[in-house]
PDB file of C-alpha atoms in Angstrom:
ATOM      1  CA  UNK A   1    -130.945  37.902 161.669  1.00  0.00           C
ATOM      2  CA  UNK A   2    -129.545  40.669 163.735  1.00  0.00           C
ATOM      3  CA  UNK A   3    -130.255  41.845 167.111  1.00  0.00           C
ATOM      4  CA  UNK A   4    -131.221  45.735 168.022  1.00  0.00           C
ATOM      5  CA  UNK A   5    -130.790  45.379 171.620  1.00  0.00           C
ATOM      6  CA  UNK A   6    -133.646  48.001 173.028  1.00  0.00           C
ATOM      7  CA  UNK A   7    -132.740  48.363 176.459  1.00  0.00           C
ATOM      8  CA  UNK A   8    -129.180  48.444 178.103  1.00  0.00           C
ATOM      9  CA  UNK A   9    -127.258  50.581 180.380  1.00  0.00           C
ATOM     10  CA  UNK A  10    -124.163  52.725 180.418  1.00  0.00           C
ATOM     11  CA  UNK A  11    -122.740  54.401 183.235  1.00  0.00           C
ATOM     12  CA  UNK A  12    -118.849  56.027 183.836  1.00  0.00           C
ATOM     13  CA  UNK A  13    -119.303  57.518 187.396  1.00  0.00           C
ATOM     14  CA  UNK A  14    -115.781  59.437 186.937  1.00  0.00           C
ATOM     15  CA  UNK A  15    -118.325  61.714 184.605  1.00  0.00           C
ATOM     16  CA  UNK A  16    -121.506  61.484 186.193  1.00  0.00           C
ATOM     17  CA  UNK A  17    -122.175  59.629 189.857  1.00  0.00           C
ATOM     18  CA  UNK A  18    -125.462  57.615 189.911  1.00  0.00           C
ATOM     19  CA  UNK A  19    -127.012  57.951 193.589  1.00  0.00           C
ATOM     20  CA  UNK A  20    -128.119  54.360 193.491  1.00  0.00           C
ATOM     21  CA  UNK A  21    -125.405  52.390 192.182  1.00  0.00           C
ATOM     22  CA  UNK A  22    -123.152  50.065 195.737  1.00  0.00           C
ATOM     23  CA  UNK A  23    -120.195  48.564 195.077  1.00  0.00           C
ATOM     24  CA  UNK A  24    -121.361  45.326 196.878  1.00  0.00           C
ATOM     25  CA  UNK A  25    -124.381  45.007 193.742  1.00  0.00           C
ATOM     26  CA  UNK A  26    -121.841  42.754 191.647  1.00  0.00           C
ATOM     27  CA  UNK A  27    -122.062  45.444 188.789  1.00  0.00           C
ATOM     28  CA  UNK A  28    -119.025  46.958 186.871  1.00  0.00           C
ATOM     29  CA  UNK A  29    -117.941  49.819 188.071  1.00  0.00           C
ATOM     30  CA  UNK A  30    -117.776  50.827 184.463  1.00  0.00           C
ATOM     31  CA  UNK A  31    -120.308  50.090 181.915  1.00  0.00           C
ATOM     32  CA  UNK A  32    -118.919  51.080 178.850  1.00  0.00           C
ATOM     33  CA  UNK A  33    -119.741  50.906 175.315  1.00  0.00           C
ATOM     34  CA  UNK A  34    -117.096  48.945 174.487  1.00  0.00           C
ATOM     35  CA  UNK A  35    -117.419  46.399 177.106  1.00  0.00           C
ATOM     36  CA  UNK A  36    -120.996  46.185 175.446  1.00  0.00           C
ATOM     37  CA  UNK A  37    -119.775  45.513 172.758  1.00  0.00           C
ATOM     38  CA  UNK A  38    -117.662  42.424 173.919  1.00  0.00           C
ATOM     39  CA  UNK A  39    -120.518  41.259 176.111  1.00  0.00           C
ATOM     40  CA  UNK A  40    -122.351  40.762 172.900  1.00  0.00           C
ATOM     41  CA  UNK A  41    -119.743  39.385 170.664  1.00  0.00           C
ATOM     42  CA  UNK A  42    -120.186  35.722 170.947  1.00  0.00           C
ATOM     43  CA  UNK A  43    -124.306  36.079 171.009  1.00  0.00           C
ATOM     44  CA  UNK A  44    -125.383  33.457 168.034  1.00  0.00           C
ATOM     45  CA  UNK A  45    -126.856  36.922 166.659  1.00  0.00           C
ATOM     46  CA  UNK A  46    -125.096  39.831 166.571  1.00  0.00           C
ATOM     47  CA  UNK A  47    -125.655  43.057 167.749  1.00  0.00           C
ATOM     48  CA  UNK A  48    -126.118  45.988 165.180  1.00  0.00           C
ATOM     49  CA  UNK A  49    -127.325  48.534 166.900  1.00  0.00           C
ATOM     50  CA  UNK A  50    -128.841  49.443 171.116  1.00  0.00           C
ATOM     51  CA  UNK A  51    -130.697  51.850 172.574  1.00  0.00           C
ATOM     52  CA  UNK A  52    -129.108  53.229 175.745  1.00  0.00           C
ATOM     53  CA  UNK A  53    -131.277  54.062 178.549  1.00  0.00           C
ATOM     54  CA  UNK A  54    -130.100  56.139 181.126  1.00  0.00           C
ATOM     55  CA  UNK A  55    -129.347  54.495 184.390  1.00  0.00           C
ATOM     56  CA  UNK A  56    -129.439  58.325 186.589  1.00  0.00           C
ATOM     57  CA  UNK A  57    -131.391  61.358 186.197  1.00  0.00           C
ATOM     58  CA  UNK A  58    -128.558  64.032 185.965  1.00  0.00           C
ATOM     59  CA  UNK A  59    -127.650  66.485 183.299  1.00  0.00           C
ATOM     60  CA  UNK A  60    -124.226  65.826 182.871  1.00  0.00           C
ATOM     61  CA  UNK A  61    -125.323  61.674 182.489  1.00  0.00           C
ATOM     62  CA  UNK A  62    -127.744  63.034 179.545  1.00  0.00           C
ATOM     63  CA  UNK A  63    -124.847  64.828 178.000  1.00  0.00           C
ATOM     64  CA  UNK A  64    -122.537  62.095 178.190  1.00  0.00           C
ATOM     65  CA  UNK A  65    -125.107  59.523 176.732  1.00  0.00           C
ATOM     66  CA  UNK A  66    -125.813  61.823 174.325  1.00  0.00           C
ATOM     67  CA  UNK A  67    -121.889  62.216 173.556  1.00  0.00           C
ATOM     68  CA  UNK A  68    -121.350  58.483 173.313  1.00  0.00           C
ATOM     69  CA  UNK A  69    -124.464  57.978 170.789  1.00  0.00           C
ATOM     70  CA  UNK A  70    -122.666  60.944 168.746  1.00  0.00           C
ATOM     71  CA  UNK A  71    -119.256  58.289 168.347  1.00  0.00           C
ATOM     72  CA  UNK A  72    -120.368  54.890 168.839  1.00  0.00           C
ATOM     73  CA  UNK A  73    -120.775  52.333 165.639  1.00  0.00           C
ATOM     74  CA  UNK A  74    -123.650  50.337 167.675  1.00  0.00           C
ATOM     75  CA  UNK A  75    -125.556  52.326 170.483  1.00  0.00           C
ATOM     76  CA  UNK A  76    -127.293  54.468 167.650  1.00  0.00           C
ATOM     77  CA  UNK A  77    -130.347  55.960 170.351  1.00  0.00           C
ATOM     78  CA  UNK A  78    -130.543  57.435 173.328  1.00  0.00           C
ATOM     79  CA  UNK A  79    -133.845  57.193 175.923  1.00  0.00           C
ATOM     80  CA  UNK A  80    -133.580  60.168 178.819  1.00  0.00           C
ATOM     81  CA  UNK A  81    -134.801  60.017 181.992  1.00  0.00           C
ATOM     82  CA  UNK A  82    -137.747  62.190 182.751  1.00  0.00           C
ATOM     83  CA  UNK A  83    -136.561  64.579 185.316  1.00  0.00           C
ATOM     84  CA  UNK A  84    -139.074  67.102 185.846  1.00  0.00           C
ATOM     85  CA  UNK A  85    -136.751  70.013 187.930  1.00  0.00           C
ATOM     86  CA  UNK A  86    -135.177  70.859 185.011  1.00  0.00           C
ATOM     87  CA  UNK A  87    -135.871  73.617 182.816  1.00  0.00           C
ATOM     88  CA  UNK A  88    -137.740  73.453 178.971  1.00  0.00           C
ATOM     89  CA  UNK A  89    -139.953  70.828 177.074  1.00  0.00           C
ATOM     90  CA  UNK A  90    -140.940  67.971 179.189  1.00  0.00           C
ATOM     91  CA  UNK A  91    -139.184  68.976 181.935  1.00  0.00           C
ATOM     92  CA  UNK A  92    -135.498  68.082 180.440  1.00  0.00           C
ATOM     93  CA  UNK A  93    -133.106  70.869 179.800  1.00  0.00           C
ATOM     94  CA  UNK A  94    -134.143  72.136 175.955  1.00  0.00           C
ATOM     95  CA  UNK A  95    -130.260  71.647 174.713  1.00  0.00           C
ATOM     96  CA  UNK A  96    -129.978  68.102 175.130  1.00  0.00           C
ATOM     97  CA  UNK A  97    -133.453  67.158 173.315  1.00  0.00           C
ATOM     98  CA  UNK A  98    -131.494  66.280 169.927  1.00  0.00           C
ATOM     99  CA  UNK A  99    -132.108  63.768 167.352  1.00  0.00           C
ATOM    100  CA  UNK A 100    -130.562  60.998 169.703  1.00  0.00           C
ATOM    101  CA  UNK A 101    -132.892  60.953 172.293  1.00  0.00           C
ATOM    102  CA  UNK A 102    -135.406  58.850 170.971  1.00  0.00           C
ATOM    103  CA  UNK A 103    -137.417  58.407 174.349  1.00  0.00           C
ATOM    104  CA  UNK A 104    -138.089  59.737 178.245  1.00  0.00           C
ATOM    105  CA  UNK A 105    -138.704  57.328 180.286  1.00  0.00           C
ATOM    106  CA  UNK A 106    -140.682  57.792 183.213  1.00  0.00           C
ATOM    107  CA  UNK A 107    -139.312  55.338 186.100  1.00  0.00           C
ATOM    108  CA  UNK A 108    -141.596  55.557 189.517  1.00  0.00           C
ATOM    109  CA  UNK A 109    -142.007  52.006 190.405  1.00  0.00           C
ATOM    110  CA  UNK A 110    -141.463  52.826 193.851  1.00  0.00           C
ATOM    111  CA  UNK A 111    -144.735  56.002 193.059  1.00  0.00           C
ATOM    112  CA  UNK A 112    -148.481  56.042 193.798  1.00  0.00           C
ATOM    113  CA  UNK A 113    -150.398  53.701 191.665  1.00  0.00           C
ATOM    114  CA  UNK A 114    -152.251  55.964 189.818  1.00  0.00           C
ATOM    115  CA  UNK A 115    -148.860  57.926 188.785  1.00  0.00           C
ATOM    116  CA  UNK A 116    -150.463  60.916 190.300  1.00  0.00           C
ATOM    117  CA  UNK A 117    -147.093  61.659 191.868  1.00  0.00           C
ATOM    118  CA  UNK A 118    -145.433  62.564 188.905  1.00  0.00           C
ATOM    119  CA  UNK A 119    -145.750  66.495 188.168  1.00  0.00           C
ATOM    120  CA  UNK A 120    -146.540  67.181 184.085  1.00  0.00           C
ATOM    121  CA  UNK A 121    -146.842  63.770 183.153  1.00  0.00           C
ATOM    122  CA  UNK A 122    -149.438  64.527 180.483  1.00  0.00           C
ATOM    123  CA  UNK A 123    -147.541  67.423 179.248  1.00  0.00           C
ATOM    124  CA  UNK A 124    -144.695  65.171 178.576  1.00  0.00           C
ATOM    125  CA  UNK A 125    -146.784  62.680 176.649  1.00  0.00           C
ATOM    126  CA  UNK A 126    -148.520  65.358 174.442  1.00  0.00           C
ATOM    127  CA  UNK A 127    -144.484  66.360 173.666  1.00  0.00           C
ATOM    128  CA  UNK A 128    -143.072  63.543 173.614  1.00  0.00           C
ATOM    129  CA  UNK A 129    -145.397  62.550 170.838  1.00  0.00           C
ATOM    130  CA  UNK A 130    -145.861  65.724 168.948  1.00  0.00           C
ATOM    131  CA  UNK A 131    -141.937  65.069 168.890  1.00  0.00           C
ATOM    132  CA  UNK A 132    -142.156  61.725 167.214  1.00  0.00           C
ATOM    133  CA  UNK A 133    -140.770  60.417 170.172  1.00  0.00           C
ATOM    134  CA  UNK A 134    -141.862  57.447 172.516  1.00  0.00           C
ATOM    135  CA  UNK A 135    -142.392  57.228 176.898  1.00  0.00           C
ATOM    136  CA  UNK A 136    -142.007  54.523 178.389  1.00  0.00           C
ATOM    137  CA  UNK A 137    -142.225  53.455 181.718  1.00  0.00           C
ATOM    138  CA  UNK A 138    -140.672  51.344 184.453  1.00  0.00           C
ATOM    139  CA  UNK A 139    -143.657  50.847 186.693  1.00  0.00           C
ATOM    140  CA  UNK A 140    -144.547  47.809 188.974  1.00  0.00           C
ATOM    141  CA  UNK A 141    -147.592  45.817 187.949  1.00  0.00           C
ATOM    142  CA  UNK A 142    -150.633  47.811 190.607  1.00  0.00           C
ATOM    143  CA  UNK A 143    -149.295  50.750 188.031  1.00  0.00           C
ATOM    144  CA  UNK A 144    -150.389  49.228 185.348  1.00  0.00           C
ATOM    145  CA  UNK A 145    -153.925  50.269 184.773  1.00  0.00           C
ATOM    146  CA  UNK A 146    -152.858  53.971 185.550  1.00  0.00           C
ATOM    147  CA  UNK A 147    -150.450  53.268 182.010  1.00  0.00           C
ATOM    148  CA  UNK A 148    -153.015  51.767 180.021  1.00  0.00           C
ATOM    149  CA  UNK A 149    -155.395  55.069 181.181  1.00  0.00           C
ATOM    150  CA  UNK A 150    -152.560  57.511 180.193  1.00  0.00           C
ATOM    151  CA  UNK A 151    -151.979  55.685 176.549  1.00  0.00           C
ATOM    152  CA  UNK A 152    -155.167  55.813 176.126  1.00  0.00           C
ATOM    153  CA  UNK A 153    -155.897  59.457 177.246  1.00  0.00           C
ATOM    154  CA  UNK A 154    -152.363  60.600 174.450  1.00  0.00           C
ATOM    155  CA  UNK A 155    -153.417  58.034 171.239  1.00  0.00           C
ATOM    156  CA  UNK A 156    -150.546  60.390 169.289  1.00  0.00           C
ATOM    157  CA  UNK A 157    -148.044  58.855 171.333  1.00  0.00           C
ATOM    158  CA  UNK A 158    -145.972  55.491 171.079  1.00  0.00           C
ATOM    159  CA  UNK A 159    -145.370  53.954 175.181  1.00  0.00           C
ATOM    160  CA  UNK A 160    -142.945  51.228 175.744  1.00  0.00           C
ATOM    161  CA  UNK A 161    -143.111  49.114 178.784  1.00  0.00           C
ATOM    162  CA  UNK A 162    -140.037  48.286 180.080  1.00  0.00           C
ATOM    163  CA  UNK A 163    -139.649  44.896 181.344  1.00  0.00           C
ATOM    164  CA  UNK A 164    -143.186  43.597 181.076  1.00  0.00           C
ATOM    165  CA  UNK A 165    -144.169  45.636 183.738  1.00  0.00           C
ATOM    166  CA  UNK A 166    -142.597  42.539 185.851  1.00  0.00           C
ATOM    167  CA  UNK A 167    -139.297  42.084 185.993  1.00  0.00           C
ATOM    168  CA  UNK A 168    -138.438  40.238 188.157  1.00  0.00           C
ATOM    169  CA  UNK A 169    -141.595  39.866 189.917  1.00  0.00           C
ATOM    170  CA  UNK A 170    -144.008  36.627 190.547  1.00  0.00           C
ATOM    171  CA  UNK A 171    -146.274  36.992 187.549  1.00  0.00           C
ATOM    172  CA  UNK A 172    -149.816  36.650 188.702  1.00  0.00           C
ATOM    173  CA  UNK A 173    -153.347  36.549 187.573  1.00  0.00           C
ATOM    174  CA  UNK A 174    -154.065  40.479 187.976  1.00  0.00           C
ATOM    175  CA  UNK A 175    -150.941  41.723 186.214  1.00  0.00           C
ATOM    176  CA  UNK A 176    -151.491  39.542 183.283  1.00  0.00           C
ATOM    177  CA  UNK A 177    -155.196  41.266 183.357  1.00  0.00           C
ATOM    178  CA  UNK A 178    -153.303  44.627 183.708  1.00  0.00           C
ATOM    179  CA  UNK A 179    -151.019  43.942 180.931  1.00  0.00           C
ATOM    180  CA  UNK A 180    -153.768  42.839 178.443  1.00  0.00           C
ATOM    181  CA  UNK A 181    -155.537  46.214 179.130  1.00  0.00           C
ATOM    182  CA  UNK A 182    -152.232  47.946 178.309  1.00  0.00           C
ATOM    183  CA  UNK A 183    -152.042  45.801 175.100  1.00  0.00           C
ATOM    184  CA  UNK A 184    -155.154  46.882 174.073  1.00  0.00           C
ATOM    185  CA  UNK A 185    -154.122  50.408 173.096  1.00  0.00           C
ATOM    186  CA  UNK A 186    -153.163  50.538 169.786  1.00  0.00           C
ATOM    187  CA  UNK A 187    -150.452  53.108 170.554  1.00  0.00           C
ATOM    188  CA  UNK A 188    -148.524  50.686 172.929  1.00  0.00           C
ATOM    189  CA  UNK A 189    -145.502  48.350 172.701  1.00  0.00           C
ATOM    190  CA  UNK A 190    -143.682  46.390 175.498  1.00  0.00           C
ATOM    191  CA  UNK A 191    -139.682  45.019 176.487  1.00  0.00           C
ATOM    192  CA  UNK A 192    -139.146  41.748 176.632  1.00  0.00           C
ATOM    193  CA  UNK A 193    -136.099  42.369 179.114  1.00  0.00           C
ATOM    194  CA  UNK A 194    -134.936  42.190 182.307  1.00  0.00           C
ATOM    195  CA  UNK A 195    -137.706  39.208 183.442  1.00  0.00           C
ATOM    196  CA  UNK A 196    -134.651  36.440 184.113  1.00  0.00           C
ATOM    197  CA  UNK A 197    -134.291  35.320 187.696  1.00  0.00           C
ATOM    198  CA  UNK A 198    -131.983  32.657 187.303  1.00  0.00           C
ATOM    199  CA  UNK A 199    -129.682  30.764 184.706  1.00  0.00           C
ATOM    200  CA  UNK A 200    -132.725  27.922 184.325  1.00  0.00           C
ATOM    201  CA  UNK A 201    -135.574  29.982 184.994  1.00  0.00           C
ATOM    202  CA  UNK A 202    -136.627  28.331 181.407  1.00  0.00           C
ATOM    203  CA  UNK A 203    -140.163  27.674 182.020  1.00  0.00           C
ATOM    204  CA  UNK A 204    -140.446  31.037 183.578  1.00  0.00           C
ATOM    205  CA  UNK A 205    -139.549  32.854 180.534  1.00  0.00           C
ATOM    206  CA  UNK A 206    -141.557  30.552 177.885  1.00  0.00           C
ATOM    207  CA  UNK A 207    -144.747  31.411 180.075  1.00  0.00           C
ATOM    208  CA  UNK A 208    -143.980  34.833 180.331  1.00  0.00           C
ATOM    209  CA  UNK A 209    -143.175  34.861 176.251  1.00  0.00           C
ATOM    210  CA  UNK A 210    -146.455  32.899 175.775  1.00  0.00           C
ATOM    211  CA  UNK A 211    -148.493  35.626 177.589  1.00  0.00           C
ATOM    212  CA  UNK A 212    -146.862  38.832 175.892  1.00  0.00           C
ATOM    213  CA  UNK A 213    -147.038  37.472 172.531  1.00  0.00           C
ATOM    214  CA  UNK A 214    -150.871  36.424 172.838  1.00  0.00           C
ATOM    215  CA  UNK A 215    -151.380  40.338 173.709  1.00  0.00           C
ATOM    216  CA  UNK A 216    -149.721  42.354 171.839  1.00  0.00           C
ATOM    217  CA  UNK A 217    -149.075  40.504 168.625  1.00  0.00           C
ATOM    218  CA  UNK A 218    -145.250  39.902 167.901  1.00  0.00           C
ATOM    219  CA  UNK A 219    -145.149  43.065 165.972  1.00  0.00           C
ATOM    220  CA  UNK A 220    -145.043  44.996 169.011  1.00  0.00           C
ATOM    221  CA  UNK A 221    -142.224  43.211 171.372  1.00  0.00           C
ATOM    222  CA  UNK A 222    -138.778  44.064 171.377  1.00  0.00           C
ATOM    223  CA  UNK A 223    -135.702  42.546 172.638  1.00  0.00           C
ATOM    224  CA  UNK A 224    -133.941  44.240 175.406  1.00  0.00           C
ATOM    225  CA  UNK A 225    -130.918  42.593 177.537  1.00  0.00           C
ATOM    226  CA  UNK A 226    -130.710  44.748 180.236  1.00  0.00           C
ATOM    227  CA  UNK A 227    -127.324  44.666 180.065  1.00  0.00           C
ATOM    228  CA  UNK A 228    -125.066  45.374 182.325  1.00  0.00           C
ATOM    229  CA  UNK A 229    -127.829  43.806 184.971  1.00  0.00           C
ATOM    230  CA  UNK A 230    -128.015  40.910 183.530  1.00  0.00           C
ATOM    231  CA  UNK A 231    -124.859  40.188 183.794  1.00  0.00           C
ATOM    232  CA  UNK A 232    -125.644  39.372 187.447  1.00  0.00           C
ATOM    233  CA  UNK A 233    -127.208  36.000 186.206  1.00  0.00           C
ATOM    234  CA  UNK A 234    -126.122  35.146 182.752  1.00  0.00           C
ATOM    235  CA  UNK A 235    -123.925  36.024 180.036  1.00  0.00           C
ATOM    236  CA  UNK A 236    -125.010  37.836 177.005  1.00  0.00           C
ATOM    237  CA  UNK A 237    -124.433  35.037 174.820  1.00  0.00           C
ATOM    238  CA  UNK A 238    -126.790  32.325 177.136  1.00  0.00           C
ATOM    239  CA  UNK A 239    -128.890  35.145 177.336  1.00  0.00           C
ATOM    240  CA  UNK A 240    -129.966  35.161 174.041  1.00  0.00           C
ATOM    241  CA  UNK A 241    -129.721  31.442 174.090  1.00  0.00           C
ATOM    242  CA  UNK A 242    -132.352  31.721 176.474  1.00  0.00           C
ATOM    243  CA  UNK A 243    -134.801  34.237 174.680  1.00  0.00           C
ATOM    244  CA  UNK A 244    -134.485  32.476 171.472  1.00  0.00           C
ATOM    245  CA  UNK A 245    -135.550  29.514 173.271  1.00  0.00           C
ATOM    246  CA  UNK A 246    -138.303  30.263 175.086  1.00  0.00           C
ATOM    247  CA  UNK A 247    -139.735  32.587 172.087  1.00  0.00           C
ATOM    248  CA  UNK A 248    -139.804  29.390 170.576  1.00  0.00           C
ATOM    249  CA  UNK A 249    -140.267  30.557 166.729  1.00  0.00           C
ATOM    250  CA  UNK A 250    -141.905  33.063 166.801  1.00  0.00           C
ATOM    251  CA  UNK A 251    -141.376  36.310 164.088  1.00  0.00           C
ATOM    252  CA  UNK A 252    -137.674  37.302 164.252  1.00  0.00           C
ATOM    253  CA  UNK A 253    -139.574  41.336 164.585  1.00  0.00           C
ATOM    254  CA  UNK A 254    -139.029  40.349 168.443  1.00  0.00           C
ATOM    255  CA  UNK A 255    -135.418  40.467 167.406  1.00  0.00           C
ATOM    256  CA  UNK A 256    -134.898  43.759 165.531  1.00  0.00           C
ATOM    257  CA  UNK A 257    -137.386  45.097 163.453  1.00  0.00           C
ATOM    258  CA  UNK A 258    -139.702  46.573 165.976  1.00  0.00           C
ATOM    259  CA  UNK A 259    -137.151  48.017 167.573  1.00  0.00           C
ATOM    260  CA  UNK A 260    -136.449  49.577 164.325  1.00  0.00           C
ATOM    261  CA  UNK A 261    -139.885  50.873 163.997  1.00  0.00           C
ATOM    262  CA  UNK A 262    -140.236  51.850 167.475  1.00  0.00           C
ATOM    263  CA  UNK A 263    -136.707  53.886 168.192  1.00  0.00           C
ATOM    264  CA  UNK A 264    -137.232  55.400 164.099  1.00  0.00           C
ATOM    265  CA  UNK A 265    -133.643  53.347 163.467  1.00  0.00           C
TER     266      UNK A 265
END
């Protein structure tokens, strides 16, 4: 069984500069497709195909994603950042909206809880789905209600939460609540990425893959590394040593095929 890796990052900052990246984060200065690529060579399944999402908000990033999903044998989609200053649909620039991008993604975990701080939000949703294509969101858990309200309000359109709407957070009774509520739209699916905290954070992760399963159903989970960030505690290969592990048999559509279904692969 092969892996379609639904969330990782790229980033070349000699072509685009990303106002949040430090050189003291223990990231590569470069994240490149090809270095991808070898990250995920010795995984015990390998990689066929990964959706890029983009790290910055700037229109020359977009076009340069958008150029490497053009060339590259394995990152085969493309999820944009929604940036709402920018002219056309949705608030991206109308000449970059091609069949790559197969997402925006709405990131505002730092944003009021009710997401009422982000201007044409349900404009992009009713586009985004007339479009065919999914929004997700990176939101901290006290935003999760205000998702499972805006899937609900938009039933046409496919969300993704990214990361569980955790991370890296303490998972507690009230965002399991919130999650379940999210679950419970039809019209929702969820990443199971970038939740590791440490290189034996095992019982973390088999809890956390216990929870997410039990709500959505298996169908609706994907498999996201979060590359290059989690490089900063494991390797790609332990990584999915890890997941496999903690998933503990469950369906293999964790794996690739709702990835597939979601990201129209």
């Amino acid at each position: 069984m092969s892996i379609v890796d639904a969330h990782i990052h790229l980033w070349d900052p000699s072509r685009s500069s990303l106002s949040w990246f430090r050189d003291d984060m223990g990231l590569p200065r470069v994240a490149s497709p090809a270095a991808f690529r070898d990250a995920a060579a010795g995984a015990a399944r390998p990689v066929t195909a990964a959706v890029a999402v983009q790290a910055g908000d700037t229109l020359a990033e977009m076009q340069w994603l958008l150029e490497v999903a053009a060339a590259d044998p394995v990152v085969r989609a493309v999820v944009l950042q929604y940036a709402p200053g920018f002219d056309g649909w949705a608030g991206l620039a109308s000449d970059v909206l091609n069949d790559r991008v197969r997402g925006i993604r709405v990131a505002t975990p730092g944003g009021a809880a009710d997401l009422s701080d982000v201007p044409g939000l349900d404009v992009l949703c009713e586009g985004a789905g007339a479009s065919g294509r999914v929004v997700e969101l990176l939101v901290r858990p006290a935003q999760l209600e205000a998702v499972a309200q805006l899937a609900g309000r938009h039933p046409h359109t496919t969300f993704v939460l990214c990361h569980l709407g955790l991370g890296a957070g303490a998972p507690t009774r009230e965002w399991e609540e919130s999650l379940r509520r999210y679950a419970a739209e039809a019209n929702t699916a969820a990443k199971f990425s970038g939740l590791t905290t440490a290189p034996d954070d095992h019982e973390r992760l088999a809890a956390l893959a216990a929870t997410a399963s039990d709500a959505f159903g298996e169908h609706r989970l994907m498999f996201g590394s979060d590359w290059p960030m989690s490089a900063r505690v494991d390797s790609y290969e332990r990584l999915v040593d890890r997941v496999e592990r903690a998933w503990q048999g469950r369906s293999d559509d964790l794996w690739a095929a709702a990835s597939v279904q979601v990201y129209r692969l």
